Structures are given as structure tokens and as C-alpha cells.
Amino acid sequence: MTFQAPKGVSEYVPPRSALFEEAREAFANSARRACYGAMETAVFEDTALFVRGVGESSDVVRKEMYSFEDRGGREITLRPEFTAGVLRSVLENNLHKGALPVKVWTAGPAFRYERPQAGRYRQFYQFDLEAIGTQDPAVDAETIAVGYDAYTALGLRQFTLLLNSLGDPKCRPAYREALQNFLRGLGLDAETRERIELNPLRVLDDKRPEVRDQTANAPVMMDYLCAECKAHHDTVRGLLAGLGIPFTDAPRLVRGLDYYTRTTYEFDHALLGAQSGIGGGGRYDGLSEDIGGPPLPGIGFAVGLDRAVLAIESERALAPGEPARRNAGCQVFGVPLGEDTHRSMLTLVTALRRAGVRADMAFGARGLKGAMKAADRSGAAFAALIGGQERDHGTVRMKDLANGEQHDVPAAEAAAWLIERVLR
Ligand code: AMP
């Protein structure tokens, strides 16, 4: 019997995994340049953290969590999102008692029991970034810029930044009530009517055309923002314009998690069809108190790395699975032929690796034809051959795989010869 991964698990194997690494690194580099520190946090947490943090009325908590009782009788949930756990860890480690804001990033798998489809999985991957401890609108713009610059560095162009404000506990209740009154007057189905009472903002997110039509003229938060929230939002918009970051005002944008306040945003990709959200985030000024911490405003975003990979593939118009960048492969491929050549070849490739060259070699008793095929497939610029003749003469035969040119180089100079050509 053979096994398969459980339904809905997203996995990456070579060569496509190079694209995944590239996406994660682009975000990590962008975060490092803005002086965000790396964190590794719990993949599973007390269930109550998500119930209180993400919110009892959210779909994530009501329908999508992987929850179980562990052998010690604890209620445990695999993280469905990062923010609640990152904030929990920041508080537990007292980072908020040092310099503010606490600026951190992390990445890894998240888990939601959803209906699997293209771009939607039960185990998926996020890059997450958080700035905790300030209400300064400049940090809102900073987080957006870190995300925007990473997408851009990946070569993505066909995405849009959707921007909205969800207000705060001062102005949102009046809006919520106005929205509920509007929605109660529509002819919506029983489940949606239930949602009006529980989480009315989410009704605006309903993708069904018959619901969209009916809610087209629903009141929007933008018209209910208090003076402080309005000023905050205008400042963020001005800062983004100053940074040359294009955005679209999206007064109907709401997010799936309940903790958002004020600035909320989503990056949407034009070529991904139904699962077009490639990342999203916003402020969560009340979340710390919701999970038992001190008042501590924060903002952050999560990028769906699976969807970033799909977006890169669609924009580069590559067939899925084709290696996207040549430099993910190796630069030199060693071909040892016959007795007593593996040891000198391993010495050569190790010297190259220590100098920073990506080098591989043929293992096992492979003939010339098979080993050269492996060299071609590796993407290397040069093959380095040591056969019986080279061994006896103390040389290495270099073959330029682009044009077929060959050179015999003394073994003692082989590493330097290759380094000079590959790392130049
Ligand atoms: P959220 O935590 O819901 O704000 O999601 C942030 C980003 O994670 C989204 O924009 C998606 O790109 C990605 N994402 C969320 N859920 C899934 C899923 N089930 N499968 C793949 N990506 C997801």
C-alpha cells in the first residue's frame, strides 16, 4: 500500500520548490531591510487564543479550525493564522516592554478546514509581518510598502492594493447598526440572515451575484468614520501616494478575521481567478486586550505564499513545475569516470562549495553518457570531468556546456579556474 498526503495539503518539491523559496526570501529580505526581526512561533496553540483573538463569529473559528484534545486533555488548535500567536508570543516574552514598536516577521504553515481548490488548501503557507505598539499611521504605510516592494521584487505587476478603513470601537457600532438595518430589509436566505446578526460586515464579502446585487447600495464604513479614524485614514493614503504605491479605495473591503480596526488592505492578483487574494492585513488595535494583554495597538499582514507562487507562474507564463530561475540549479557539475576518481571529484566540488559555487557531481558508477545527461539537466554552466586519462595526467577536463568548448586544466588549478569563470 502506498500513502498520499491528506486532502488539501499543499507541498513543494524540486524544481517548483525553488519558486516557493524565492517568494519567501523576497518577503524576508524586504522585512529585513525595514529592520523587522525574525521569529519562530508555536504551530499549535490553546484553542481559546484563536476563539478570543480571531473571534467567535468568524468563519475561521466556527467552521475551519483543526482542533483536538491532546493526550494531556488540553484543547489545542493548529494555527489558522499567525497574528494571534505572534502577539501572544510577543507578550509572553515581554518584547512590548522594550522599544516600541516591536517589529517582527515569521513564515510557515497554517491550517484551515476549507474546501480545497486551486489556490485554496487545508495546509497552506504564509509569510507574516507585524508591527506592534504604535498607532502612528506611518507604520501602516511602512507595512504596506514592505509587502508591495516584495511583490514588485518578484517581478509581479498585475496586482492591485485595495485599501479601506474599518473604523474603531467608537465609530463602528453605529455603522454596524445602520448596516444591519439595511440588510434586514433585503430578501436574503436564512443563513445570511443569521450572519446579519452575528457578523454583518461579512455579508458585504458574499461573492454570490444575487447577494452582491442586493447589497450594492449598502452603507459603507467610510461614511461613518469618526474624526480620528478619518484623519488616520487620510494620512495613510497620503503617505502611500508619497511612496509611489498605487492603491484603490475599496469601501466594501472587509476581512475574514474579526480583530481588524482602522486600516485594512488586501493585495489582489488579476490572473488568479476566484482565489485572487495574494495577501492582506490591517490594524488590530484591540487584539492585545482581547487575548488578556495590555492595551497595545498593532498592524500587520499575511501573504499567501502558495498564491504568490501561482501569481509568479502566471505572470512569467511558465508551465507550473518549470524552474523559474536558472540560479536555483547548480553552476558546476562534476563527472568522475571510473576507479579512484570519486575521491578527487568530491574534493574539487567541496572546494568549490566552500568558495560559494553551487556544485554537484554524479554519484554511483555512471557512464559518460549518463553523467553528461545529468550535467545538462542540472543547469550547470560547466562540467568538470575526471576520467582515467585525467587521473593519470593530474588534470581535469572542463567542458563549457553552453558552447561545447573543452579545456584541460592542471588539477591543482581546477577550483580556481572554475571559480574565476562562475563567480566573476
Ligand atoms: P487571511 O489570514 O485570511 O487574511 O489570509 C491572508 C492570505 O493568506 C490570503 O490573502 C491568501 O493569500 C492566503 N490564504 C488564506 N487562506 C488560504 C488557504 N486556505 N489556502 C491558500 N492560501 C490561503
Short mmCIF file of C-alpha atoms and ligand atoms in Angstrom, two decimals:
data_model
loop_
_atom_site.label_atom_id
_atom_site.label_comp_id
_atom_site.label_asym_id
_atom_site.label_seq_id
_atom_site.Cartn_x
_atom_site.Cartn_y
_atom_site.Cartn_z
CA MET A 1 0.00 0.00 0.00
CA THR A 2 1.24 3.49 -0.77
CA PHE A 3 0.28 6.67 1.03
CA GLN A 4 -0.79 10.05 -0.25
CA ALA A 5 -0.74 13.36 1.57
CA PRO A 6 -4.09 14.11 3.26
CA LYS A 7 -6.62 16.00 1.13
CA GLY A 8 -5.86 19.69 0.71
CA VAL A 9 -2.22 19.67 1.82
CA SER A 10 -0.01 21.95 -0.25
CA GLU A 11 3.52 20.63 -0.76
CA TYR A 12 6.54 21.85 -2.73
CA VAL A 13 9.19 19.59 -4.19
CA PRO A 14 12.07 20.40 -6.59
CA PRO A 15 12.10 22.02 -9.04
CA ARG A 16 8.97 24.04 -8.18
CA SER A 17 10.09 24.48 -4.56
CA ALA A 18 12.75 26.91 -5.84
CA LEU A 19 9.93 29.29 -6.68
CA PHE A 20 8.46 28.92 -3.21
CA GLU A 21 11.83 29.72 -1.62
CA GLU A 22 12.21 32.68 -3.93
CA ALA A 23 8.83 34.06 -2.82
CA ARG A 24 9.53 33.57 0.88
CA GLU A 25 13.00 35.11 0.55
CA ALA A 26 11.68 38.16 -1.29
CA PHE A 27 9.38 38.92 1.65
CA ALA A 28 12.02 38.08 4.27
CA ASN A 29 14.54 40.36 2.53
CA SER A 30 12.06 43.19 2.28
CA ALA A 31 11.25 42.80 6.00
CA ARG A 32 14.95 42.62 6.97
CA ARG A 33 15.67 45.82 5.07
CA ALA A 34 12.98 47.55 7.16
CA CYS A 35 14.61 46.11 10.32
CA TYR A 36 11.96 43.55 11.23
CA GLY A 37 13.35 40.69 13.35
CA ALA A 38 12.67 37.01 12.65
CA MET A 39 10.55 34.85 14.96
CA GLU A 40 9.63 31.18 15.11
CA THR A 41 6.39 30.67 16.97
CA ALA A 42 4.06 27.86 18.01
CA VAL A 43 2.38 25.94 15.20
CA PHE A 44 -0.30 24.87 17.70
CA GLU A 45 -1.84 26.99 20.44
CA ASP A 46 -4.53 26.82 23.08
CA THR A 47 -7.82 26.80 21.19
CA ALA A 48 -9.09 29.66 23.34
CA LEU A 49 -6.42 32.00 21.93
CA PHE A 50 -7.98 31.82 18.47
CA VAL A 51 -11.56 31.83 19.75
CA ARG A 52 -10.87 35.05 21.63
CA GLY A 53 -8.40 36.54 19.16
CA VAL A 54 -9.79 35.71 15.72
CA GLY A 55 -13.36 35.92 17.05
CA GLU A 56 -16.23 33.55 17.72
CA SER A 57 -18.28 34.92 14.86
CA SER A 58 -15.61 34.41 12.19
CA ASP A 59 -15.90 31.53 9.71
CA VAL A 60 -12.35 30.55 10.61
CA VAL A 61 -13.28 29.82 14.22
CA ARG A 62 -16.78 28.49 13.57
CA LYS A 63 -16.01 26.12 10.72
CA GLU A 64 -12.37 25.86 9.79
CA MET A 65 -10.16 25.11 12.77
CA TYR A 66 -8.16 21.93 13.21
CA SER A 67 -8.87 21.46 16.91
CA PHE A 68 -8.23 18.44 19.08
CA GLU A 69 -7.68 17.38 22.64
CA ASP A 70 -4.09 16.37 23.29
CA ARG A 71 -3.05 13.43 25.44
CA GLY A 72 -2.96 15.70 28.48
CA GLY A 73 -6.57 16.81 27.97
CA ARG A 74 -5.65 20.28 26.63
CA GLU A 75 -7.74 21.92 23.91
CA ILE A 76 -5.30 22.55 21.08
CA THR A 77 -5.69 24.12 17.62
CA LEU A 78 -3.27 24.15 14.67
CA ARG A 79 -2.78 27.82 13.84
CA PRO A 80 -5.32 29.02 11.25
CA GLU A 81 -3.49 32.37 11.06
CA PHE A 82 -0.39 33.96 12.58
CA THR A 83 -1.28 37.25 14.23
CA ALA A 84 -2.88 35.96 17.44
CA GLY A 85 0.05 33.59 18.11
CA VAL A 86 2.72 36.16 17.27
CA LEU A 87 1.10 38.69 19.60
CA ARG A 88 0.75 36.01 22.31
CA SER A 89 4.49 35.28 21.98
CA VAL A 90 5.46 38.97 21.97
CA LEU A 91 3.52 39.46 25.22
CA GLU A 92 4.81 36.23 26.79
CA ASN A 93 8.41 37.22 26.01
CA ASN A 94 7.84 40.80 27.21
CA LEU A 95 9.05 42.29 23.94
CA HIS A 96 6.42 45.01 24.35
CA LYS A 97 8.26 46.24 27.45
CA GLY A 98 11.27 47.17 25.31
CA ALA A 99 11.47 49.64 22.45
CA LEU A 100 8.23 50.11 20.53
CA PRO A 101 7.10 49.25 18.02
CA VAL A 102 8.06 45.58 18.18
CA LYS A 103 8.72 44.73 14.52
CA VAL A 104 8.78 41.03 13.68
CA TRP A 105 8.18 38.57 10.84
CA THR A 106 7.74 34.84 10.60
CA ALA A 107 6.70 32.26 7.99
CA GLY A 108 5.41 28.73 7.92
CA PRO A 109 2.32 26.55 7.50
CA ALA A 110 -1.18 27.48 8.59
CA PHE A 111 -4.22 25.22 8.68
CA ARG A 112 -7.87 25.76 7.80
CA TYR A 113 -10.50 23.14 7.09
CA GLU A 114 -11.68 24.63 3.80
CA ARG A 115 -12.94 23.17 0.55
CA PRO A 116 -9.70 22.53 -1.36
CA GLN A 117 -9.43 24.04 -4.84
CA ALA A 118 -6.82 25.84 -6.93
CA GLY A 119 -5.15 28.35 -4.59
CA ARG A 120 -7.10 27.19 -1.51
CA TYR A 121 -5.68 24.46 0.68
CA ARG A 122 -6.07 23.00 4.16
CA GLN A 123 -2.35 23.24 4.85
CA PHE A 124 -1.03 26.39 3.21
CA TYR A 125 1.89 28.74 3.81
CA GLN A 126 2.03 32.33 4.94
CA PHE A 127 4.67 34.96 5.39
CA ASP A 128 3.57 37.14 8.30
CA LEU A 129 4.78 40.55 9.42
CA GLU A 130 3.67 42.54 12.47
CA ALA A 131 4.47 46.00 13.93
CA ILE A 132 3.17 46.14 17.48
CA GLY A 133 2.94 49.07 19.87
CA THR A 134 2.21 52.21 17.89
CA GLN A 135 -0.78 53.93 16.31
CA ASP A 136 1.43 56.01 14.04
CA PRO A 137 -0.11 55.87 10.55
CA ALA A 138 3.44 55.88 9.16
CA VAL A 139 3.83 52.29 10.35
CA ASP A 140 0.64 51.36 8.47
CA ALA A 141 2.24 52.69 5.32
CA GLU A 142 5.55 51.00 6.17
CA THR A 143 3.99 47.54 6.40
CA ILE A 144 2.20 48.07 3.10
CA ALA A 145 5.43 49.26 1.47
CA VAL A 146 7.34 46.19 2.71
CA GLY A 147 4.71 43.95 1.10
CA TYR A 148 4.42 45.99 -2.07
CA ASP A 149 8.19 46.08 -2.58
CA ALA A 150 8.45 42.30 -2.16
CA TYR A 151 5.74 41.58 -4.74
CA THR A 152 7.45 44.01 -7.07
CA ALA A 153 10.89 42.45 -6.48
CA LEU A 154 9.37 39.11 -7.52
CA GLY A 155 8.52 40.70 -10.84
CA LEU A 156 4.79 40.88 -10.16
CA ARG A 157 2.94 43.72 -11.85
CA GLN A 158 -0.63 42.59 -12.24
CA PHE A 159 -1.78 43.15 -8.71
CA THR A 160 -3.83 45.83 -7.00
CA LEU A 161 -3.70 47.15 -3.47
CA LEU A 162 -7.23 47.53 -2.11
CA LEU A 163 -7.47 49.91 0.83
CA ASN A 164 -10.19 50.57 3.38
CA SER A 165 -10.74 51.59 6.99
CA LEU A 166 -12.96 49.60 9.33
CA GLY A 167 -13.12 52.32 11.98
CA ASP A 168 -12.73 51.70 15.69
CA PRO A 169 -14.92 50.79 18.69
CA LYS A 170 -16.07 54.39 18.81
CA CYS A 171 -17.49 54.68 15.32
CA ARG A 172 -18.07 51.12 14.17
CA PRO A 173 -21.11 50.28 16.36
CA ALA A 174 -23.24 52.99 14.72
CA TYR A 175 -22.18 51.73 11.28
CA ARG A 176 -22.82 48.12 12.23
CA GLU A 177 -26.35 49.02 13.27
CA ALA A 178 -27.01 51.02 10.10
CA LEU A 179 -25.72 48.10 8.02
CA GLN A 180 -27.85 45.61 9.95
CA ASN A 181 -30.97 47.72 9.45
CA PHE A 182 -30.27 47.88 5.72
CA LEU A 183 -29.53 44.16 5.40
CA ARG A 184 -32.58 43.07 7.44
CA GLY A 185 -34.77 44.73 4.83
CA LEU A 186 -33.42 42.55 2.00
CA GLY A 187 -34.72 39.16 0.86
CA LEU A 188 -31.73 37.10 1.92
CA ASP A 189 -31.60 33.38 2.75
CA ALA A 190 -31.75 32.07 6.32
CA GLU A 191 -28.01 31.51 6.70
CA THR A 192 -27.20 35.01 5.50
CA ARG A 193 -29.88 36.46 7.79
CA GLU A 194 -28.17 34.71 10.67
CA ARG A 195 -24.91 36.32 9.58
CA ILE A 196 -26.53 39.76 9.66
CA GLU A 197 -26.95 39.37 13.41
CA LEU A 198 -23.58 37.73 14.03
CA ASN A 199 -21.15 39.43 11.67
CA PRO A 200 -22.96 41.84 9.32
CA LEU A 201 -19.79 43.21 7.71
CA ARG A 202 -19.07 39.79 6.24
CA VAL A 203 -22.28 39.92 4.22
CA LEU A 204 -20.57 42.57 2.08
CA ASP A 205 -17.97 39.93 1.25
CA ASP A 206 -20.53 37.47 -0.18
CA LYS A 207 -19.49 36.59 -3.71
CA ARG A 208 -22.90 35.36 -4.93
CA PRO A 209 -24.29 37.70 -7.65
CA GLU A 210 -27.83 37.74 -6.15
CA VAL A 211 -26.39 38.91 -2.81
CA ARG A 212 -24.00 41.37 -4.49
CA ASP A 213 -26.89 42.94 -6.40
CA GLN A 214 -28.94 43.43 -3.28
CA THR A 215 -26.11 44.88 -1.23
CA ALA A 216 -24.81 47.21 -3.96
CA ASN A 217 -26.20 50.26 -2.16
CA ALA A 218 -25.42 49.13 1.38
CA PRO A 219 -23.99 51.82 3.69
CA VAL A 220 -20.19 51.75 3.91
CA MET A 221 -17.92 52.34 6.91
CA MET A 222 -16.18 55.18 5.11
CA ASP A 223 -19.27 57.36 5.62
CA TYR A 224 -19.36 56.60 9.34
CA LEU A 225 -15.70 57.08 10.33
CA CYS A 226 -15.16 59.29 13.39
CA ALA A 227 -12.86 62.29 13.02
CA GLU A 228 -9.81 60.43 14.41
CA CYS A 229 -10.27 57.40 12.17
CA LYS A 230 -10.89 59.62 9.16
CA ALA A 231 -7.72 61.63 9.86
CA HIS A 232 -5.71 58.41 10.33
CA HIS A 233 -7.02 57.04 7.04
CA ASP A 234 -6.31 60.24 5.11
CA THR A 235 -2.76 60.27 6.46
CA VAL A 236 -2.16 56.66 5.35
CA ARG A 237 -3.49 57.47 1.88
CA GLY A 238 -1.21 60.49 1.64
CA LEU A 239 1.82 58.51 2.79
CA LEU A 240 1.20 55.75 0.23
CA ALA A 241 0.86 58.32 -2.55
CA GLY A 242 4.16 59.86 -1.41
CA LEU A 243 5.86 56.46 -1.62
CA GLY A 244 4.59 55.92 -5.15
CA ILE A 245 2.44 52.96 -4.09
CA PRO A 246 -0.74 52.86 -6.15
CA PHE A 247 -3.91 51.83 -4.34
CA THR A 248 -7.62 51.56 -4.98
CA ASP A 249 -10.12 52.73 -2.39
CA ALA A 250 -12.27 49.71 -1.58
CA PRO A 251 -15.05 50.88 0.76
CA ARG A 252 -16.64 47.41 0.74
CA LEU A 253 -13.45 45.56 1.66
CA VAL A 254 -13.91 43.57 4.86
CA ARG A 255 -11.67 40.83 6.18
CA GLY A 256 -12.38 37.34 7.41
CA LEU A 257 -10.93 37.80 10.88
CA ASP A 258 -12.81 39.82 13.48
CA TYR A 259 -9.93 41.71 15.05
CA TYR A 260 -9.37 44.36 12.39
CA THR A 261 -9.75 48.09 13.14
CA ARG A 262 -8.99 51.17 11.03
CA THR A 263 -6.57 50.43 8.15
CA THR A 264 -7.39 47.22 6.30
CA TYR A 265 -6.00 46.16 2.95
CA GLU A 266 -5.69 43.36 0.50
CA PHE A 267 -3.37 42.63 -2.41
CA ASP A 268 -5.39 41.19 -5.26
CA HIS A 269 -3.92 39.48 -8.31
CA ALA A 270 -5.58 39.82 -11.71
CA LEU A 271 -4.71 36.36 -13.10
CA LEU A 272 -5.68 34.06 -10.23
CA GLY A 273 -9.43 33.76 -10.77
CA ALA A 274 -11.60 33.08 -7.72
CA GLN A 275 -8.72 32.91 -5.21
CA SER A 276 -7.27 36.28 -6.15
CA GLY A 277 -6.22 37.46 -2.67
CA ILE A 278 -2.43 37.12 -2.54
CA GLY A 279 -2.07 38.84 0.82
CA GLY A 280 -3.87 41.03 3.26
CA GLY A 281 -3.70 42.74 6.58
CA GLY A 282 -4.57 45.67 8.72
CA ARG A 283 -4.72 47.17 12.19
CA TYR A 284 -5.80 45.24 15.25
CA ASP A 285 -5.72 47.87 17.98
CA GLY A 286 -7.94 45.86 20.35
CA LEU A 287 -6.46 42.38 19.88
CA SER A 288 -3.95 42.53 22.73
CA GLU A 289 -6.70 43.28 25.24
CA ASP A 290 -8.93 40.60 23.68
CA ILE A 291 -6.30 37.98 24.50
CA GLY A 292 -5.68 39.26 28.03
CA GLY A 293 -2.79 41.66 27.35
CA PRO A 294 -2.35 45.38 27.97
CA PRO A 295 -3.66 47.98 25.51
CA LEU A 296 -1.23 47.64 22.61
CA PRO A 297 -2.13 48.73 19.08
CA GLY A 298 -0.71 46.81 16.16
CA ILE A 299 -0.74 46.31 12.43
CA GLY A 300 0.48 43.57 10.14
CA PHE A 301 -0.16 41.49 7.07
CA ALA A 302 -0.03 37.88 5.93
CA VAL A 303 0.95 36.84 2.43
CA GLY A 304 -0.36 33.61 0.98
CA LEU A 305 2.91 32.14 -0.30
CA ASP A 306 1.09 29.46 -2.31
CA ARG A 307 -0.77 32.17 -4.18
CA ALA A 308 2.39 34.25 -4.58
CA VAL A 309 3.90 31.21 -6.35
CA LEU A 310 0.81 30.87 -8.58
CA ALA A 311 0.98 34.59 -9.36
CA ILE A 312 4.66 34.39 -10.31
CA GLU A 313 3.96 31.39 -12.52
CA SER A 314 1.06 33.09 -14.24
CA GLU A 315 2.95 36.32 -14.84
CA ARG A 316 6.07 34.61 -16.06
CA ALA A 317 3.80 32.50 -18.22
CA LEU A 318 5.66 29.39 -17.19
CA ALA A 319 4.15 25.97 -17.16
CA PRO A 320 3.82 25.02 -13.47
CA GLY A 321 6.84 22.99 -12.45
CA GLU A 322 9.35 24.60 -14.80
CA PRO A 323 12.28 26.07 -12.86
CA ALA A 324 11.82 29.80 -12.82
CA ARG A 325 15.37 30.89 -12.27
CA ARG A 326 18.48 29.34 -13.63
CA ASN A 327 20.47 30.17 -10.50
CA ALA A 328 18.35 27.82 -8.41
CA GLY A 329 20.20 24.95 -10.07
CA CYS A 330 23.90 24.25 -9.88
CA GLN A 331 26.78 26.01 -11.61
CA VAL A 332 29.35 23.22 -11.91
CA PHE A 333 28.67 19.52 -12.33
CA GLY A 334 31.45 17.02 -11.66
CA VAL A 335 31.71 13.87 -13.77
CA PRO A 336 34.05 11.24 -12.27
CA LEU A 337 34.59 8.29 -14.60
CA GLY A 338 35.99 5.03 -13.32
CA GLU A 339 38.02 3.82 -10.36
CA ASP A 340 39.67 6.26 -7.97
CA THR A 341 38.11 9.39 -9.43
CA HIS A 342 35.24 9.95 -6.99
CA ARG A 343 37.55 10.99 -4.20
CA SER A 344 39.30 13.73 -6.22
CA MET A 345 35.96 14.89 -7.64
CA LEU A 346 34.41 15.16 -4.17
CA THR A 347 37.47 17.18 -3.10
CA LEU A 348 37.03 19.51 -6.08
CA VAL A 349 33.27 20.10 -5.60
CA THR A 350 33.77 20.63 -1.85
CA ALA A 351 36.43 23.29 -2.55
CA LEU A 352 34.04 24.97 -5.00
CA ARG A 353 31.17 24.90 -2.48
CA ARG A 354 33.39 26.41 0.21
CA ALA A 355 34.12 29.26 -2.20
CA GLY A 356 30.38 29.85 -2.75
CA VAL A 357 29.83 27.96 -6.01
CA ARG A 358 26.79 25.72 -6.33
CA ALA A 359 28.37 22.43 -7.32
CA ASP A 360 27.09 18.88 -7.70
CA MET A 361 28.57 15.64 -9.05
CA ALA A 362 27.49 12.29 -10.46
CA PHE A 363 27.34 9.51 -7.89
CA GLY A 364 27.44 5.77 -8.43
CA ALA A 365 29.09 4.01 -11.35
CA ARG A 366 27.67 6.14 -14.16
CA GLY A 367 28.96 6.01 -17.70
CA LEU A 368 30.00 9.11 -19.64
CA LYS A 369 26.66 9.42 -21.45
CA GLY A 370 24.50 9.15 -18.35
CA ALA A 371 26.71 11.51 -16.32
CA MET A 372 26.77 14.16 -19.09
CA LYS A 373 22.98 13.96 -19.32
CA ALA A 374 22.80 14.61 -15.58
CA ALA A 375 25.21 17.55 -16.04
CA ASP A 376 22.98 19.07 -18.72
CA ARG A 377 19.87 18.55 -16.64
CA SER A 378 21.47 20.22 -13.61
CA GLY A 379 21.56 23.57 -15.36
CA ALA A 380 25.33 23.88 -14.75
CA ALA A 381 27.49 26.18 -16.87
CA PHE A 382 30.49 23.81 -16.75
CA ALA A 383 31.01 20.09 -16.44
CA ALA A 384 34.31 19.05 -14.84
CA LEU A 385 35.45 15.58 -15.95
CA ILE A 386 38.00 13.31 -14.34
CA GLY A 387 38.48 10.00 -16.16
CA GLY A 388 41.39 7.54 -16.19
CA GLN A 389 43.43 9.75 -18.53
CA GLU A 390 42.92 12.91 -16.44
CA ARG A 391 43.70 10.97 -13.27
CA ASP A 392 46.99 9.74 -14.75
CA HIS A 393 47.96 13.19 -16.10
CA GLY A 394 46.84 15.10 -12.99
CA THR A 395 44.36 17.24 -14.98
CA VAL A 396 40.64 18.00 -15.10
CA ARG A 397 38.78 18.36 -18.38
CA MET A 398 36.44 21.36 -18.33
CA LYS A 399 33.52 21.44 -20.70
CA ASP A 400 31.59 24.65 -21.28
CA LEU A 401 28.04 23.31 -21.54
CA ALA A 402 26.77 26.33 -23.45
CA ASN A 403 29.14 26.03 -26.44
CA GLY A 404 30.81 22.62 -26.00
CA GLU A 405 34.36 24.06 -25.74
CA GLN A 406 36.81 21.93 -23.75
CA HIS A 407 39.98 22.76 -21.81
CA ASP A 408 42.39 20.57 -19.87
CA VAL A 409 43.41 22.30 -16.65
CA PRO A 410 46.00 21.07 -14.10
CA ALA A 411 44.15 19.55 -11.12
CA ALA A 412 45.77 21.96 -8.68
CA GLU A 413 44.31 24.91 -10.59
CA ALA A 414 40.90 23.40 -11.35
CA ALA A 415 38.96 25.03 -8.50
CA ALA A 416 40.43 28.48 -9.17
CA TRP A 417 39.76 28.10 -12.93
CA LEU A 418 36.07 27.37 -12.32
CA ILE A 419 35.62 29.97 -9.57
CA GLU A 420 37.07 32.62 -11.85
CA ARG A 421 34.55 31.80 -14.58
CA VAL A 422 31.46 31.09 -12.49
CA LEU A 423 31.64 33.74 -9.77
CA ARG A 424 33.08 36.50 -11.89
P1 AMP B 1 -6.01 35.83 5.91
O1 AMP B 1 -5.18 35.27 7.04
O2 AMP B 1 -7.34 35.14 5.76
O3 AMP B 1 -6.07 37.32 5.93
O4 AMP B 1 -5.23 35.44 4.59
C1 AMP B 1 -4.05 36.05 4.18
C2 AMP B 1 -3.62 35.43 2.87
O5 AMP B 1 -3.35 34.04 3.06
C3 AMP B 1 -4.69 35.46 1.80
O6 AMP B 1 -4.62 36.66 1.06
C4 AMP B 1 -4.35 34.28 0.94
O7 AMP B 1 -3.34 34.65 0.01
C5 AMP B 1 -3.74 33.31 1.92
N1 AMP B 1 -4.69 32.24 2.29
C6 AMP B 1 -5.68 32.29 3.22
N2 AMP B 1 -6.32 31.11 3.31
C7 AMP B 1 -5.73 30.28 2.42
C8 AMP B 1 -5.94 28.91 2.03
N3 AMP B 1 -6.87 28.14 2.58
N4 AMP B 1 -5.11 28.38 1.08
C9 AMP B 1 -4.15 29.15 0.49
N5 AMP B 1 -3.92 30.43 0.82
C10 AMP B 1 -4.69 31.00 1.77
#
